GROMACS .gro file of C-alpha atoms in nm:
model
  317
    1MET     CA    1  27.691  16.110   8.339
    2ARG     CA    2  27.395  15.983   8.138
    3PRO     CA    3  27.329  16.171   7.813
    4ALA     CA    4  27.020  16.392   7.810
    5ALA     CA    5  26.902  16.224   7.495
    6ALA     CA    6  26.860  15.894   7.685
    7ALA     CA    7  26.571  16.036   7.896
    8SER     CA    8  26.368  16.136   7.591
    9PRO     CA    9  26.251  15.783   7.491
   10LYS     CA   10  26.147  15.707   7.853
   11ARG     CA   11  25.935  16.026   7.871
   12THR     CA   12  25.800  15.959   7.531
   13GLY     CA   13  25.701  15.612   7.648
   14ILE     CA   14  25.521  15.749   7.954
   15PHE     CA   15  25.330  16.008   7.748
   16ALA     CA   16  25.241  15.743   7.495
   17LEU     CA   17  25.112  15.520   7.776
   18LEU     CA   18  24.910  15.801   7.925
   19LYS     CA   19  24.772  15.891   7.581
   20LYS     CA   20  24.686  15.525   7.528
   21GLU     CA   21  24.506  15.509   7.867
   22LYS     CA   22  24.317  15.824   7.787
   23TYR     CA   23  24.229  15.684   7.444
   24ARG     CA   24  24.098  15.367   7.614
   25GLU     CA   25  23.884  15.584   7.853
   26TYR     CA   26  23.738  15.768   7.556
   27ILE     CA   27  23.646  15.438   7.391
   28ALA     CA   28  23.500  15.294   7.708
   29GLY     CA   29  23.292  15.610   7.765
   30TYR     CA   30  23.153  15.598   7.412
   31LEU     CA   31  23.079  15.224   7.445
   32PHE     CA   32  22.884  15.288   7.769
   33ILE     CA   33  22.665  15.557   7.605
   34ALA     CA   34  22.642  15.378   7.265
   35PRO     CA   35  22.310  15.193   7.351
   36LEU     CA   36  22.144  15.522   7.453
   37ILE     CA   37  22.269  15.695   7.138
   38VAL     CA   38  22.149  15.412   6.922
   39TYR     CA   39  21.812  15.418   7.102
   40PHE     CA   40  21.783  15.793   7.062
   41ILE     CA   41  21.867  15.785   6.690
   42VAL     CA   42  21.644  15.480   6.604
   43PHE     CA   43  21.347  15.549   6.824
   44GLN     CA   44  21.347  15.922   6.864
   45ILE     CA   45  21.521  16.111   6.577
   46THR     CA   46  21.426  15.874   6.294
   47PRO     CA   47  21.048  15.857   6.376
   48MET     CA   48  21.036  16.237   6.419
   49ALA     CA   49  21.206  16.289   6.076
   50MET     CA   50  20.979  16.032   5.909
   51SER     CA   51  20.663  16.175   6.063
   52LEU     CA   52  20.765  16.520   5.940
   53LEU     CA   53  20.792  16.377   5.587
   54TYR     CA   54  20.460  16.189   5.616
   55SER     CA   55  20.287  16.507   5.733
   56PHE     CA   56  20.320  16.634   5.376
   57THR     CA   57  20.165  16.318   5.233
   58GLU     CA   58  19.832  16.141   5.210
   59TRP     CA   59  19.891  15.789   5.346
   60ASN     CA   60  19.654  15.522   5.477
   61MET     CA   61  19.932  15.275   5.567
   62ARG     CA   62  19.818  15.031   5.301
   63THR     CA   63  19.928  15.209   4.985
   64LYS     CA   64  20.229  15.424   4.905
   65PRO     CA   65  20.223  15.780   5.045
   66THR     CA   66  20.117  16.054   4.802
   67PHE     CA   67  20.284  16.390   4.838
   68VAL     CA   68  20.028  16.666   4.891
   69GLY     CA   69  20.247  16.951   5.017
   70LEU     CA   70  20.089  17.170   5.284
   71ARG     CA   71  19.729  17.055   5.213
   72ASN     CA   72  19.702  16.848   5.538
   73TYR     CA   73  19.791  17.152   5.748
   74VAL     CA   74  19.553  17.384   5.550
   75ASP     CA   75  19.265  17.136   5.566
   76LEU     CA   76  19.301  17.087   5.945
   77PHE     CA   77  19.274  17.457   6.008
   78THR     CA   78  19.006  17.545   5.756
   79ASN     CA   79  18.804  17.230   5.656
   80THR     CA   80  18.562  17.170   5.940
   81LEU     CA   81  18.351  16.940   5.721
   82PHE     CA   82  18.627  16.674   5.696
   83TYR     CA   83  18.793  16.741   6.024
   84PRO     CA   84  18.520  16.868   6.258
   85MET     CA   85  18.690  16.771   6.576
   86PHE     CA   86  19.024  16.945   6.525
   87TRP     CA   87  18.929  17.276   6.692
   88PRO     CA   88  18.700  17.117   6.951
   89SER     CA   89  18.968  16.871   7.059
   90LEU     CA   90  19.217  17.154   7.094
   91TRP     CA   91  18.968  17.351   7.297
   92ILE     CA   92  18.893  17.052   7.524
   93THR     CA   93  19.267  17.008   7.585
   94LEU     CA   94  19.299  17.377   7.678
   95LYS     CA   95  19.004  17.344   7.922
   96TYR     CA   96  19.167  17.036   8.074
   97ILE     CA   97  19.490  17.229   8.124
   98LEU     CA   98  19.306  17.524   8.276
   99MET     CA   99  19.147  17.275   8.527
  100ILE     CA  100  19.447  17.068   8.617
  101THR     CA  101  19.722  17.332   8.631
  102PRO     CA  102  19.601  17.525   8.941
  103ILE     CA  103  19.537  17.194   9.119
  104SER     CA  104  19.881  17.050   9.024
  105LEU     CA  105  20.064  17.357   9.148
  106THR     CA  106  19.875  17.439   9.474
  107ILE     CA  107  19.773  17.112   9.636
  108PRO     CA  108  20.127  16.961   9.615
  109LEU     CA  109  20.274  17.287   9.754
  110LEU     CA  110  20.045  17.277  10.054
  111LEU     CA  111  20.123  16.910  10.117
  112ALA     CA  112  20.494  16.974  10.077
  113LEU     CA  113  20.482  17.261  10.325
  114ILE     CA  114  20.322  17.027  10.577
  115LEU     CA  115  20.567  16.739  10.507
  116ASN     CA  116  20.857  16.987  10.542
  117THR     CA  117  20.765  17.040  10.907
  118LYS     CA  118  20.825  16.799  11.189
  119VAL     CA  119  20.497  16.615  11.134
  120LYS     CA  120  20.482  16.255  11.244
  121GLY     CA  121  20.485  15.980  10.983
  122GLN     CA  122  20.671  16.180  10.717
  123ALA     CA  123  20.815  15.873  10.556
  124PHE     CA  124  20.478  15.702  10.535
  125PHE     CA  125  20.306  16.002  10.382
  126ARG     CA  126  20.585  16.065  10.130
  127THR     CA  127  20.564  15.701  10.015
  128ALA     CA  128  20.185  15.706  10.008
  129PHE     CA  129  20.176  16.022   9.794
  130TYR     CA  130  20.440  15.883   9.558
  131ILE     CA  131  20.265  15.552   9.494
  132PRO     CA  132  20.042  15.692   9.211
  133VAL     CA  133  20.352  15.806   9.020
  134VAL     CA  134  20.488  15.449   9.000
  135THR     CA  135  20.143  15.293   8.939
  136PRO     CA  136  20.074  15.203   8.570
  137GLY     CA  137  19.811  15.411   8.396
  138VAL     CA  138  19.586  15.108   8.336
  139ALA     CA  139  19.583  15.026   8.709
  140GLN     CA  140  19.506  15.394   8.791
  141ALA     CA  141  19.222  15.385   8.543
  142ALA     CA  142  19.076  15.064   8.693
  143LEU     CA  143  19.092  15.214   9.043
  144TRP     CA  144  18.919  15.537   8.942
  145LYS     CA  145  18.655  15.345   8.739
  146TRP     CA  146  18.565  15.161   9.057
  147ILE     CA  147  18.562  15.481   9.266
  148LEU     CA  148  18.341  15.657   9.020
  149ASP     CA  149  18.104  15.372   8.939
  150PRO     CA  150  17.746  15.510   8.947
  151LYS     CA  151  17.600  15.216   9.150
  152PHE     CA  152  17.886  15.055   9.342
  153GLY     CA  153  18.143  15.329   9.340
  154LEU     CA  154  18.311  15.453   9.658
  155LEU     CA  155  18.236  15.827   9.581
  156ASN     CA  156  17.865  15.788   9.533
  157ALA     CA  157  17.845  15.557   9.839
  158PHE     CA  158  18.021  15.816  10.044
  159ILE     CA  159  17.780  16.089   9.927
  160ARG     CA  160  17.472  15.877   9.992
  161ASN     CA  161  17.578  15.784  10.347
  162THR     CA  162  17.691  16.130  10.456
  163PRO     CA  163  17.379  16.348  10.521
  164LEU     CA  164  17.563  16.678  10.520
  165ILE     CA  165  17.748  16.614  10.195
  166ASN     CA  166  17.441  16.454  10.043
  167ARG     CA  167  17.254  16.785  10.095
  168LEU     CA  168  17.530  16.975   9.912
  169PHE     CA  169  17.616  16.726   9.638
  170SER     CA  170  17.411  16.468   9.451
  171THR     CA  171  17.527  16.138   9.312
  172HIS     CA  172  17.632  16.126   8.952
  173SER     CA  173  17.736  15.899   8.675
  174TRP     CA  174  18.057  16.099   8.686
  175LEU     CA  175  18.218  15.981   8.365
  176ASN     CA  176  17.896  15.962   8.161
  177GLU     CA  177  17.784  16.318   8.202
  178THR     CA  178  17.928  16.590   7.983
  179ARG     CA  179  17.949  16.850   8.271
  180THR     CA  180  18.142  16.619   8.515
  181ALA     CA  181  18.358  16.395   8.291
  182LEU     CA  182  18.632  16.639   8.201
  183PRO     CA  183  18.674  16.785   8.554
  184VAL     CA  184  18.687  16.433   8.704
  185LEU     CA  185  18.961  16.337   8.453
  186ALA     CA  186  19.152  16.653   8.550
  187VAL     CA  187  19.132  16.562   8.920
  188MET     CA  188  19.251  16.212   8.825
  189GLY     CA  189  19.543  16.353   8.629
  190ALA     CA  190  19.642  16.583   8.917
  191TRP     CA  191  19.622  16.287   9.158
  192GLY     CA  192  19.856  16.086   8.928
  193GLY     CA  193  20.131  16.352   8.936
  194LEU     CA  194  20.077  16.450   9.304
  195GLY     CA  195  20.375  16.261   9.449
  196TYR     CA  196  20.623  16.382   9.185
  197ASN     CA  197  20.524  16.751   9.233
  198ILE     CA  198  20.547  16.711   9.614
  199LEU     CA  199  20.894  16.565   9.573
  200ILE     CA  200  21.014  16.853   9.359
  201TYR     CA  201  20.863  17.108   9.605
  202LEU     CA  202  21.029  16.934   9.895
  203ALA     CA  203  21.368  16.959   9.720
  204GLY     CA  204  21.305  17.332   9.667
  205LEU     CA  205  21.204  17.384  10.030
  206LYS     CA  206  21.510  17.199  10.160
  207ALA     CA  207  21.731  17.429   9.959
  208ILE     CA  208  21.603  17.745  10.135
  209PRO     CA  209  21.860  17.853  10.397
  210ASP     CA  210  21.735  17.835  10.761
  211GLU     CA  211  21.912  18.167  10.831
  212LEU     CA  212  21.648  18.357  10.631
  213TYR     CA  213  21.365  18.219  10.845
  214GLU     CA  214  21.565  18.276  11.172
  215SER     CA  215  21.631  18.641  11.073
  216ALA     CA  216  21.267  18.689  10.981
  217TYR     CA  217  21.144  18.553  11.317
  218VAL     CA  218  21.395  18.772  11.502
  219ASP     CA  219  21.242  19.071  11.321
  220GLY     CA  220  20.892  18.961  11.429
  221ALA     CA  221  20.760  18.789  11.122
  222ASN     CA  222  20.501  18.524  11.160
  223SER     CA  223  20.442  18.211  10.946
  224ALA     CA  224  20.228  18.384  10.692
  225ASN     CA  225  20.492  18.661  10.644
  226THR     CA  226  20.765  18.405  10.597
  227LEU     CA  227  20.547  18.214  10.344
  228ILE     CA  228  20.481  18.519  10.134
  229HIS     CA  229  20.817  18.699  10.160
  230ILE     CA  230  21.060  18.404  10.179
  231THR     CA  231  20.916  18.067  10.083
  232LEU     CA  232  20.721  18.159   9.772
  233PRO     CA  233  20.992  18.389   9.619
  234MET     CA  234  21.260  18.128   9.688
  235LEU     CA  235  21.042  17.863   9.519
  236LYS     CA  236  21.004  18.056   9.191
  237PRO     CA  237  21.250  17.832   9.000
  238THR     CA  238  21.067  17.523   9.131
  239ILE     CA  239  20.721  17.661   9.045
  240PHE     CA  240  20.843  17.762   8.701
  241PHE     CA  241  20.985  17.416   8.639
  242LEU     CA  242  20.660  17.243   8.746
  243LEU     CA  243  20.457  17.486   8.539
  244VAL     CA  244  20.654  17.435   8.216
  245THR     CA  245  20.685  17.056   8.241
  246GLY     CA  246  20.324  17.029   8.356
  247LEU     CA  247  20.198  17.221   8.055
  248ILE     CA  248  20.409  17.013   7.815
  249GLY     CA  249  20.274  16.688   7.966
  250ASN     CA  250  19.911  16.805   7.992
  251PHE     CA  251  19.901  16.909   7.626
  252GLN     CA  252  19.977  16.543   7.553
  253VAL     CA  253  19.702  16.402   7.782
  254PHE     CA  254  19.579  16.075   7.642
  255ASP     CA  255  19.570  15.780   7.887
  256GLN     CA  256  19.269  15.883   8.101
  257MET     CA  257  19.051  15.971   7.802
  258TYR     CA  258  19.147  15.663   7.609
  259LEU     CA  259  19.101  15.418   7.899
  260LEU     CA  260  18.801  15.567   8.083
  261THR     CA  261  18.579  15.758   7.839
  262GLY     CA  262  18.711  15.695   7.485
  263GLY     CA  263  18.650  16.073   7.426
  264GLY     CA  264  18.283  16.061   7.530
  265PRO     CA  265  18.025  16.142   7.634
  266ASN     CA  266  17.939  16.337   7.320
  267ASP     CA  267  18.309  16.399   7.252
  268SER     CA  268  18.331  16.613   7.572
  269THR     CA  269  18.663  16.451   7.668
  270LEU     CA  270  18.809  16.410   7.322
  271SER     CA  271  19.159  16.547   7.385
  272TYR     CA  272  19.386  16.659   7.101
  273VAL     CA  273  19.615  16.355   7.123
  274LEU     CA  274  19.319  16.116   7.141
  275SER     CA  275  19.183  16.282   6.828
  276LEU     CA  276  19.528  16.243   6.670
  277TYR     CA  277  19.525  15.875   6.768
  278ASN     CA  278  19.183  15.831   6.610
  279HIS     CA  279  19.301  15.977   6.280
  280ALA     CA  280  19.605  15.752   6.277
  281PHE     CA  281  19.469  15.413   6.387
  282ARG     CA  282  19.088  15.435   6.344
  283TYR     CA  283  19.056  15.633   6.024
  284TYR     CA  284  19.394  15.536   5.880
  285GLU     CA  285  19.480  15.896   5.797
  286MET     CA  286  19.850  15.881   5.897
  287GLY     CA  287  19.939  16.195   5.697
  288ILE     CA  288  19.678  16.401   5.889
  289ALA     CA  289  19.790  16.247   6.222
  290CYS     CA  290  20.152  16.340   6.151
  291SER     CA  291  20.044  16.696   6.066
  292MET     CA  292  19.850  16.718   6.390
  293SER     CA  293  20.154  16.602   6.581
  294TYR     CA  294  20.370  16.885   6.438
  295ILE     CA  295  20.094  17.137   6.501
  296LEU     CA  296  20.093  17.027   6.862
  297LEU     CA  297  20.472  17.050   6.874
  298SER     CA  298  20.452  17.409   6.749
  299ILE     CA  299  20.189  17.496   7.006
  300ILE     CA  300  20.394  17.348   7.292
  301LEU     CA  301  20.705  17.532   7.165
  302ILE     CA  302  20.524  17.867   7.149
  303ILE     CA  303  20.364  17.824   7.498
  304THR     CA  304  20.702  17.722   7.644
  305LEU     CA  305  20.877  18.022   7.489
  306LEU     CA  306  20.604  18.249   7.625
  307ASN     CA  307  20.653  18.099   7.972
  308PHE     CA  308  21.030  18.167   7.954
  309LYS     CA  309  20.956  18.522   7.839
  310PHE     CA  310  20.687  18.628   8.088
  311VAL     CA  311  20.682  18.392   8.387
  312PRO     CA  312  20.928  18.472   8.672
  313GLN     CA  313  21.180  18.190   8.689
  314THR     CA  314  21.463  18.313   8.912
  315ILE     CA  315  21.473  18.431   9.271
  316ASP     CA  316  21.566  18.784   9.159
  317ASP     CA  317  21.274  18.830   8.917
   0.00000   0.00000   0.00000
C-alpha cells in the first residue's frame, strides 16, 4: 500500500501547474489591454489633469504659465468686455441643441419603425442611412456646401424648378444669412447621426417581444394603439440613451461650424467649442480655453444628472 504522504507532492505539483497557468492567463490578459491602458493614461487622463492645472493659469504657449487662481473662471462669467462671446456662444449652442434634439429623436424613430416592417429593400436602406455615420466630417461638409451653394446648389435649383415649392419657399444663401445658417447646420448634424440613431432604435424594436403585439391585436388594438401603449413605453431606455448621448455630443458641436461658416455670419453660428478653439489657437489664451473646457464639462455633467433624475429611463417608469 502506497503511503498517503506520497500523493501530496503530486497534488501539490498539479495545483502549482494550475496556478502557474492561471498566472500566465493574468499576464496575457494584462498584456492585451496594456496598449489601451497606456493610451488612456497618456492621451486622456494626462491631458485632462494638465488642462485642469492650466485653467488656473495665464498662458500664451510661448512663455511660462502664470498662476492666477480662479481669475479665468470669474472673468469668463463677469467680464463681457474681454470675453464678449462667452455667453452668446453658450446661448447659440443651446439653440442648436433645441433645434437638433427633436429632429434626432423623431425622424430616426419613424424610419426605424418603417424599416422594422417587411418593407422591400431593407438592407439597401439600412446601408444608405448609415453611410453618413462613416463619412468623414470634411467630406460631409464639402457635400453640404455644394447642396447649399447659392447659385449652383442642389437645394436652390430644386426650389427654382418646382413651382409649388417655389411659391412657398424662396431661394437663399443658406449659410450666409443669420436666420438660416444655424437651422441648416442643425439639419446637417441630424443627418450625420441619422444612421446611428436608426440602428439603436432598430435594436430596441427587435427586443420587444412579439407576444405583446399579438395579445394587443387579439384584444382589438390597432397600429396606433400598439405604438402608444407598447412600442413607445418599451423604447424608453433606448430613447433615454439617445437623448443623453445626443446632448453630450451636441454640446461639443464644432465640425460643421468650423468647416462651413467659421462661426459666421455675424457670429450667429459661433458655438461654445468653436469659441473655445478660437481662444486657444487664435488668441493664444490657453488658460482661458482650459477654463472654458471645464465649465463645459460641468454643464454637461449637470444636464446629464438632471436627465437621470427626471427623464423616464426604464420600462416601469
